[in-house]
XYZ file of C-alpha atoms in Angstrom:
552
model
C 182.959 125.370 53.223
C 184.181 128.782 54.312
C 186.086 130.719 51.701
C 189.616 131.758 52.694
C 190.043 135.396 53.671
C 191.875 137.768 51.401
C 195.147 139.379 52.480
C 193.395 142.716 53.136
C 190.674 141.020 55.219
C 193.252 139.157 57.318
C 195.156 142.401 57.909
C 192.014 143.964 59.376
C 191.639 141.218 61.981
C 192.865 142.361 65.428
C 195.913 140.607 66.839
C 195.176 138.407 69.844
C 198.272 139.708 71.647
C 197.153 143.331 71.167
C 193.707 142.497 72.568
C 195.316 140.861 75.610
C 197.413 143.983 76.271
C 194.349 146.209 75.801
C 192.383 144.085 78.272
C 195.230 144.330 80.786
C 195.309 148.105 80.459
C 191.535 148.355 80.860
C 191.812 146.321 84.069
C 194.652 148.457 85.382
C 197.200 145.627 85.149
C 200.834 146.614 84.612
C 202.090 145.313 81.264
C 205.762 145.595 82.283
C 205.605 144.090 85.765
C 208.718 142.776 87.505
C 208.597 139.168 88.729
C 209.927 138.754 92.297
C 210.393 135.442 94.103
C 209.516 135.579 97.815
C 211.122 132.887 99.983
C 209.596 132.120 103.395
C 212.629 131.120 105.461
C 210.397 129.610 108.168
C 208.434 127.183 105.991
C 210.892 126.913 103.090
C 208.172 127.676 100.538
C 208.428 130.296 97.822
C 206.074 132.046 95.448
C 206.336 134.550 92.594
C 204.841 138.018 93.030
C 204.382 140.506 90.186
C 205.456 144.042 91.148
C 204.145 146.949 88.986
C 206.897 148.801 87.129
C 205.752 152.178 88.523
C 206.230 154.090 85.258
C 204.878 157.638 85.162
C 204.574 157.988 81.369
C 201.714 156.507 79.366
C 204.086 155.586 76.537
C 205.954 153.298 78.955
C 203.079 151.751 80.903
C 199.536 153.113 80.722
C 198.078 151.501 83.888
C 200.976 152.554 86.144
C 200.971 156.079 84.702
C 197.220 156.352 85.292
C 197.596 155.254 88.927
C 200.350 157.794 89.453
C 198.182 160.543 87.931
C 195.265 159.638 90.216
C 197.519 159.674 93.267
C 198.820 163.114 92.312
C 195.254 164.395 92.032
C 194.495 163.075 95.520
C 197.669 164.681 96.853
C 196.684 168.013 95.323
C 193.116 167.862 96.628
C 194.081 166.962 100.214
C 196.470 169.877 100.662
C 194.830 172.700 98.742
C 192.107 174.043 101.037
C 193.186 173.264 104.591
C 191.575 174.860 107.619
C 194.338 173.842 110.060
C 198.124 173.805 109.875
C 199.316 170.553 108.293
C 202.549 170.309 110.289
C 202.444 169.123 113.895
C 204.912 170.230 116.541
C 207.850 167.789 116.892
C 207.952 165.533 119.930
C 210.286 166.403 122.771
C 213.698 164.726 122.532
C 214.233 161.728 124.824
C 216.990 161.579 127.430
C 218.861 159.063 125.294
C 218.733 161.392 122.280
C 220.017 164.301 124.376
C 222.811 162.085 125.706
C 223.864 161.181 122.129
C 224.022 164.864 121.168
C 226.144 165.604 124.234
C 228.589 162.875 123.262
C 228.596 164.204 119.680
C 229.562 167.660 120.976
C 232.350 166.177 123.113
C 233.713 164.125 120.174
C 233.651 167.175 117.908
C 235.577 169.233 120.475
C 238.193 166.472 120.924
C 238.611 166.066 117.192
C 239.192 169.800 116.694
C 241.676 169.869 119.589
C 243.625 166.970 118.071
C 243.711 168.774 114.744
C 244.953 172.001 116.364
C 247.699 170.213 118.226
C 248.851 168.606 114.983
C 248.845 164.964 115.919
C 250.339 162.553 113.399
C 248.104 161.109 110.703
C 246.388 157.935 111.809
C 246.464 158.993 115.438
C 243.764 160.587 117.574
C 242.248 162.499 114.632
C 241.389 159.274 112.826
C 239.995 157.830 116.060
C 237.692 160.792 116.632
C 236.606 160.799 112.961
C 235.478 157.187 113.346
C 233.794 157.990 116.660
C 231.878 160.906 115.122
C 230.731 158.726 112.204
C 229.419 156.088 114.633
C 227.653 158.712 116.724
C 226.008 160.263 113.663
C 224.664 156.825 112.696
C 223.321 156.289 116.228
C 221.724 159.735 116.273
C 219.887 158.985 113.031
C 218.836 155.562 114.320
C 217.466 157.070 117.523
C 214.696 158.809 115.580
C 216.081 162.326 115.195
C 215.567 164.040 111.846
C 218.293 165.724 109.836
C 221.970 166.161 110.600
C 223.371 167.284 113.932
C 225.289 169.938 111.995
C 223.509 172.525 109.863
C 223.380 170.175 106.868
C 225.380 172.572 104.711
C 227.641 171.146 102.056
C 231.335 171.168 102.629
C 233.439 173.632 100.724
C 232.961 177.247 99.878
C 229.874 178.279 97.982
C 230.185 180.932 95.333
C 227.881 183.875 95.913
C 227.283 186.911 93.764
C 225.714 190.212 94.699
C 222.044 189.910 95.614
C 221.322 193.516 94.623
C 218.264 193.615 92.384
C 218.579 194.531 88.748
C 217.781 198.137 87.889
C 215.263 197.002 85.253
C 213.228 194.971 87.786
C 210.553 196.683 89.908
C 210.854 196.572 93.694
C 208.444 194.485 95.733
C 206.866 195.142 99.121
C 208.153 192.859 101.862
C 205.820 191.997 104.726
C 206.684 190.594 108.144
C 206.448 186.812 107.917
C 203.691 185.144 109.949
C 204.235 181.599 111.182
C 201.415 180.060 109.178
C 200.773 178.299 105.881
C 197.098 179.293 105.702
C 195.727 182.233 103.759
C 193.326 184.942 104.833
C 189.704 184.274 105.752
C 186.782 186.415 104.585
C 183.384 186.879 106.203
C 180.209 187.629 104.267
C 177.545 190.030 105.566
C 175.429 187.069 106.692
C 178.274 185.742 108.876
C 179.626 182.942 106.669
C 183.419 182.526 106.692
C 185.435 181.157 103.806
C 189.117 180.836 102.918
C 189.715 181.056 99.134
C 192.813 179.826 97.330
C 194.338 180.516 93.910
C 195.064 178.771 90.624
C 197.929 180.506 88.802
C 199.225 179.918 85.252
C 202.584 181.393 84.195
C 204.254 181.327 80.785
C 207.569 182.315 79.252
C 207.885 185.219 76.822
C 207.652 184.631 73.086
C 210.839 184.315 71.028
C 209.218 185.531 67.814
C 205.787 185.631 66.182
C 203.988 182.298 66.504
C 200.854 181.012 64.793
C 199.229 177.675 65.725
C 202.271 176.722 67.770
C 204.754 177.306 64.927
C 207.038 180.329 64.340
C 205.865 182.520 61.481
C 209.499 183.120 60.507
C 211.724 180.267 61.788
C 214.869 182.074 60.579
C 214.283 184.974 63.005
C 212.888 182.864 65.862
C 215.324 182.973 68.795
C 215.870 179.243 69.356
C 218.927 179.864 71.519
C 216.924 181.949 73.976
C 214.106 179.410 73.909
C 216.599 176.636 74.701
C 218.203 178.541 77.584
C 214.820 179.482 79.054
C 213.790 175.814 79.043
C 217.075 174.683 80.599
C 216.769 177.078 83.557
C 212.974 177.305 83.904
C 212.948 175.456 87.249
C 215.206 178.136 88.786
C 212.801 180.854 87.669
C 209.944 179.001 89.383
C 211.989 178.869 92.603
C 212.519 182.642 92.476
C 208.803 183.208 91.946
C 207.909 181.172 95.034
C 210.485 183.068 97.130
C 209.115 186.436 96.017
C 205.509 185.330 96.483
C 206.169 184.322 100.085
C 207.903 187.620 100.877
C 205.003 189.622 99.504
C 202.285 187.410 101.009
C 203.803 187.525 104.481
C 203.198 183.828 105.200
C 204.700 180.476 104.180
C 202.779 180.018 100.918
C 202.274 176.362 99.983
C 201.757 175.118 96.428
C 201.194 172.129 94.153
C 202.423 172.815 90.622
C 202.911 170.971 87.337
C 205.067 171.868 84.345
C 203.700 171.320 80.841
C 204.648 172.467 77.337
C 202.653 175.120 75.565
C 201.648 174.528 71.969
C 204.802 176.397 70.887
C 206.755 173.883 73.068
C 207.917 176.396 75.707
C 207.409 175.131 79.298
C 204.744 176.810 81.394
C 203.479 176.402 84.927
C 200.112 175.586 86.486
C 200.113 176.167 90.241
C 197.507 175.515 92.923
C 198.313 177.957 95.759
C 196.887 177.690 99.268
C 195.573 181.084 100.327
C 194.986 184.136 98.200
C 196.534 187.488 97.298
C 195.096 190.349 95.250
C 195.564 189.694 91.533
C 197.479 192.953 91.159
C 200.042 191.793 93.723
C 200.496 188.417 92.023
C 201.081 190.129 88.678
C 203.559 192.503 90.351
C 205.460 189.517 91.749
C 205.562 187.906 88.306
C 206.836 191.127 86.706
C 209.566 191.499 89.338
C 210.759 187.878 89.197
C 213.870 186.962 87.238
C 216.782 184.539 87.361
C 220.326 185.328 86.270
C 222.585 182.534 85.014
C 226.125 183.443 86.068
C 228.072 181.095 83.815
C 231.056 181.660 81.508
C 230.285 183.022 78.055
C 228.870 180.423 75.651
C 228.162 182.507 72.554
C 231.452 182.190 70.624
C 232.328 178.729 69.285
C 236.024 177.923 69.660
C 236.134 174.202 68.874
C 233.924 172.202 66.525
C 234.010 169.519 63.865
C 237.315 167.638 63.780
C 239.079 170.339 65.802
C 238.195 169.476 69.375
C 240.117 169.775 72.648
C 242.417 166.858 73.485
C 242.603 165.150 76.883
C 246.065 165.058 78.472
C 246.683 163.179 81.727
C 248.260 165.089 84.604
C 251.504 163.855 86.171
C 251.107 161.897 89.383
C 251.808 163.955 92.521
C 254.843 162.927 94.619
C 252.708 162.166 97.679
C 250.140 160.272 95.614
C 247.306 162.620 96.611
C 244.596 163.814 94.260
C 244.513 167.293 92.739
C 242.358 169.902 94.471
C 239.731 169.897 91.690
C 239.603 166.094 91.589
C 240.649 165.860 87.914
C 243.434 163.547 86.762
C 243.913 165.352 83.465
C 243.146 168.472 81.408
C 241.746 169.356 77.997
C 244.151 171.328 75.808
C 243.919 173.273 72.563
C 244.893 170.767 69.795
C 246.791 173.466 67.872
C 248.681 175.386 70.560
C 248.705 172.831 73.379
C 247.370 175.500 75.741
C 245.463 174.107 78.712
C 241.839 175.252 78.682
C 240.666 177.073 81.814
C 238.993 174.803 84.335
C 235.456 175.471 85.518
C 236.766 177.077 88.730
C 239.208 179.268 86.748
C 236.426 180.434 84.431
C 234.208 181.396 87.382
C 237.105 183.205 89.071
C 237.613 185.250 85.916
C 233.895 186.015 85.801
C 233.918 187.148 89.445
C 236.873 189.478 88.905
C 235.460 191.186 85.812
C 233.797 194.445 86.864
C 231.709 194.671 83.687
C 230.652 191.001 83.739
C 227.147 190.198 82.523
C 225.144 187.038 83.183
C 225.055 184.453 80.417
C 221.252 184.574 80.406
C 218.411 186.314 82.241
C 215.037 184.568 82.516
C 211.698 186.282 83.051
C 208.086 185.260 82.788
C 205.966 186.465 79.898
C 203.185 189.014 80.064
C 200.479 186.337 79.991
C 199.506 185.704 83.636
C 196.264 184.027 84.685
C 195.123 184.187 88.328
C 191.879 182.545 89.373
C 190.247 182.425 92.804
C 189.014 178.962 93.842
C 186.797 177.854 96.741
C 187.039 174.491 98.487
C 184.593 171.873 97.244
C 183.510 173.901 94.238
C 183.217 172.642 90.677
C 186.081 174.970 89.695
C 188.369 173.333 92.253
C 187.760 169.869 90.794
C 188.285 171.129 87.242
C 191.562 172.827 88.205
C 192.874 169.649 89.831
C 192.053 167.628 86.718
C 193.705 170.260 84.544
C 196.836 170.197 86.713
C 197.244 166.454 86.147
C 195.974 166.404 82.560
C 199.309 165.897 80.804
C 201.358 164.250 83.544
C 201.284 160.871 81.813
C 202.759 162.292 78.591
C 206.346 163.401 77.937
C 207.002 167.073 77.199
C 208.001 166.295 73.631
C 205.477 163.525 73.059
C 202.364 165.666 72.666
C 202.778 166.435 68.958
C 200.395 164.656 66.603
C 202.121 162.420 64.018
C 200.575 164.379 61.138
C 201.565 167.808 62.565
C 204.620 168.200 60.355
C 205.150 171.919 61.039
C 205.354 171.484 64.811
C 207.616 168.459 64.436
C 210.030 170.543 62.374
C 209.789 173.284 65.005
C 210.611 170.729 67.728
C 213.596 169.402 65.783
C 215.016 172.945 65.482
C 214.650 173.441 69.235
C 216.321 170.090 69.956
C 219.205 171.033 67.639
C 219.670 174.314 69.537
C 219.587 172.421 72.830
C 222.217 170.006 71.564
C 224.947 172.662 71.828
C 223.757 174.536 74.941
C 225.478 173.694 78.254
C 222.867 172.198 80.561
C 224.975 172.182 83.745
C 228.460 172.867 85.057
C 229.428 169.268 84.176
C 228.105 169.384 80.591
C 230.629 168.390 77.852
C 229.314 171.265 75.694
C 231.566 173.666 77.610
C 234.492 172.316 75.597
C 232.893 173.820 72.483
C 233.322 177.272 74.062
C 236.850 176.750 75.374
C 236.118 175.869 79.010
C 236.710 172.589 80.789
C 233.523 171.264 82.416
C 233.435 170.819 86.157
C 234.891 167.407 87.112
C 236.140 166.949 83.548
C 237.146 163.454 82.484
C 238.477 161.724 79.416
C 236.050 161.004 76.549
C 233.890 164.129 76.749
C 232.620 165.333 73.358
C 230.541 168.497 72.711
C 227.047 167.731 71.443
C 226.931 164.307 73.078
C 225.729 165.105 76.575
C 223.563 162.275 77.888
C 221.754 164.282 80.515
C 217.963 164.486 80.615
C 217.762 168.069 79.314
C 219.245 167.155 75.922
C 216.773 164.352 75.170
C 214.134 165.149 72.579
C 211.270 164.006 74.823
C 212.155 166.600 77.498
C 212.669 169.678 75.270
C 215.348 171.135 77.548
C 213.415 170.950 80.816
C 215.252 168.652 83.231
C 213.396 169.469 86.442
C 210.559 167.592 88.099
C 207.166 167.645 86.396
C 205.342 167.900 89.748
C 206.473 170.490 92.298
C 205.018 170.144 95.797
C 205.974 172.318 98.772
C 207.060 170.603 101.991
C 204.043 171.622 104.080
C 201.380 170.911 101.485
C 199.555 167.975 103.083
C 202.073 166.141 105.322
C 201.804 163.125 103.006
C 204.135 161.810 100.361
C 203.067 159.880 97.297
C 204.116 156.672 99.059
C 201.857 157.472 101.999
C 198.886 157.880 99.648
C 199.672 154.443 98.248
C 199.748 153.033 101.759
C 196.306 154.565 102.416
C 194.954 152.531 99.521
C 196.734 149.423 100.771
C 195.334 149.912 104.273
C 191.790 150.149 102.868
C 192.177 146.893 100.931
C 193.606 145.065 103.956
C 190.770 146.364 106.135
C 188.164 145.149 103.643
C 189.849 141.731 103.537
C 189.996 141.586 107.332
C 193.785 141.244 107.381
C 195.936 142.990 109.964
C 198.870 144.934 108.562
C 201.203 143.046 110.903
C 200.188 139.745 109.286
C 201.244 141.007 105.861
C 204.565 142.297 107.145
C 205.464 139.057 108.936
C 208.427 138.639 111.200
C 211.486 140.786 110.423
C 213.875 138.917 108.159
C 211.472 136.025 107.570
C 210.883 136.735 103.879
C 213.696 137.040 101.330
C 212.955 138.788 98.029
C 214.893 138.229 94.803
C 214.186 139.261 91.222
C 213.327 136.502 88.785
C 215.369 136.824 85.565
C 213.535 137.063 82.255
C 213.032 133.695 80.599
C 212.865 131.769 83.876
C 210.764 128.640 83.121
C 209.106 128.895 86.526
C 207.176 132.071 85.708
C 206.318 131.658 82.036
C 206.451 134.166 79.208
C 205.453 137.817 79.454
C 202.138 137.071 77.693
C 201.313 134.245 80.126
C 202.128 136.436 83.112
C 199.914 139.241 81.771
C 196.931 136.912 81.252
C 197.432 135.447 84.723
C 197.454 138.921 86.283
C 194.254 139.901 84.446
C 192.451 136.834 85.784
C 193.749 137.432 89.323
C 192.796 141.120 89.162
C 189.242 140.348 88.068
C 188.864 137.757 90.833
C 190.092 140.241 93.451
C 187.737 142.936 92.193
C 184.752 140.556 92.385
C 185.680 139.582 95.936
C 186.154 143.212 96.992
C 182.780 144.164 95.511
C 181.153 141.416 97.558
C 182.880 142.660 100.719
C 181.873 146.244 99.914
C 178.255 145.212 99.561
C 178.348 143.515 102.964
C 180.092 146.529 104.566
C 177.605 149.067 103.228
C 179.153 149.918 99.846
C 182.096 151.934 101.202
C 184.153 153.285 98.310
C 187.943 152.853 98.187
C 190.214 155.897 98.398
C 191.178 157.473 95.105
C 194.467 156.687 93.420
C 194.337 152.884 93.685
């Protein structure tokens, strides 16, 4: 007779559910899949299909995050060292497309004439507005890209002087060449090669740091660190603009943003083409971004003394106010209406001695590395670019690293009170109404991405890819994988698509008895995945062991 296990021995036994999840992850099966019911309207039959959740973070779904990381690596590799321009010339417009544009021009002219002549509301102006909307829809449906107008947003855009700061060095500006490829070099023996670059940029330090932790937290400038993180994406944009002006061609890049050990964001960038290292460092030194926002250094309202929302009176004609607000925030003591966002910017524009709220620059640490296509360095750089993409910015601190966790909490507390955008409720703390203010706003309770602890103030995209990098989106890389699988199975893509409108998709609610529990669905997917892999391996062996594309 077997003796019963002690409590400690039972606690050491692995849980069956945990093993099932681990097996699913090892097989690349999504553990948070979405059940969809597909109805065939022709035969009347239906079946349930599991759709991967598509998460990009390992903490949410490991298998989906891993697939996304692999796809990003493929995307980086395909566009880095190109020998030919990745963008083809657009096709010539058809006669029908030209005819639609002609009609659009006529409708625009008639609409403007009706407006000039002052026709009554609901008359010809409304007719031509509807006609223009229909024409725009037809133009898009005809296969033309973009908008027939210039695509600019309506309304006036505020612009400040573009004169460079006196404390920033000037940069050479070359005539732009219509190319995205870098220079080629020829060796004495006649071999030609086209190197590219791998660039790493950091932010300046905000105080002495040791092992990722400030030596003196009291003197560490957490406010500056918070503001640098909030606006880091704008600084990257300025760097790319300056780099292109100095390079003299349309520089293309694939970049990722990661946190340094001290939790400040920094940039890894694969750049197509090459420049002298001295020029790259000069561009970094001359790059800055100025944040022209109202002052946010003096706290006016906090604690129980916060601005109060007061509704505006309804206008006689029933129209909305110019700024779109239906109320204002007022000082609880004096009843004075706080300046709106537009008023605050007007005051900033009129002040001759105005200074930007914050100026961002890169730090002195700049790493520039030349990389050749197909080399071991190129593969290592690509892996390094995607190394931390499956982890959140704030989720890379070890549980036992108490000092860095305290450091992170101080940064998050500083971020709590910093305005992250024009619409941020934190502006009320400094006596300014946010843009598009509405009732219920409270300083320190902004729900935007930048204020979440896992993002550490950075609200931009983790992967930055220029438009002419490889002519493929992430979805197109997924379709490449799909096409390979269908080819191996001997199935035409048209067969999978079916007739338009034949299949109707609907999400199956959780707890539906027809699909089973989450655990049952996971086990079923593991078994199906293993069966598919066995069948694909057999087909590969028959076809000559052709490997699938990466990222699947």
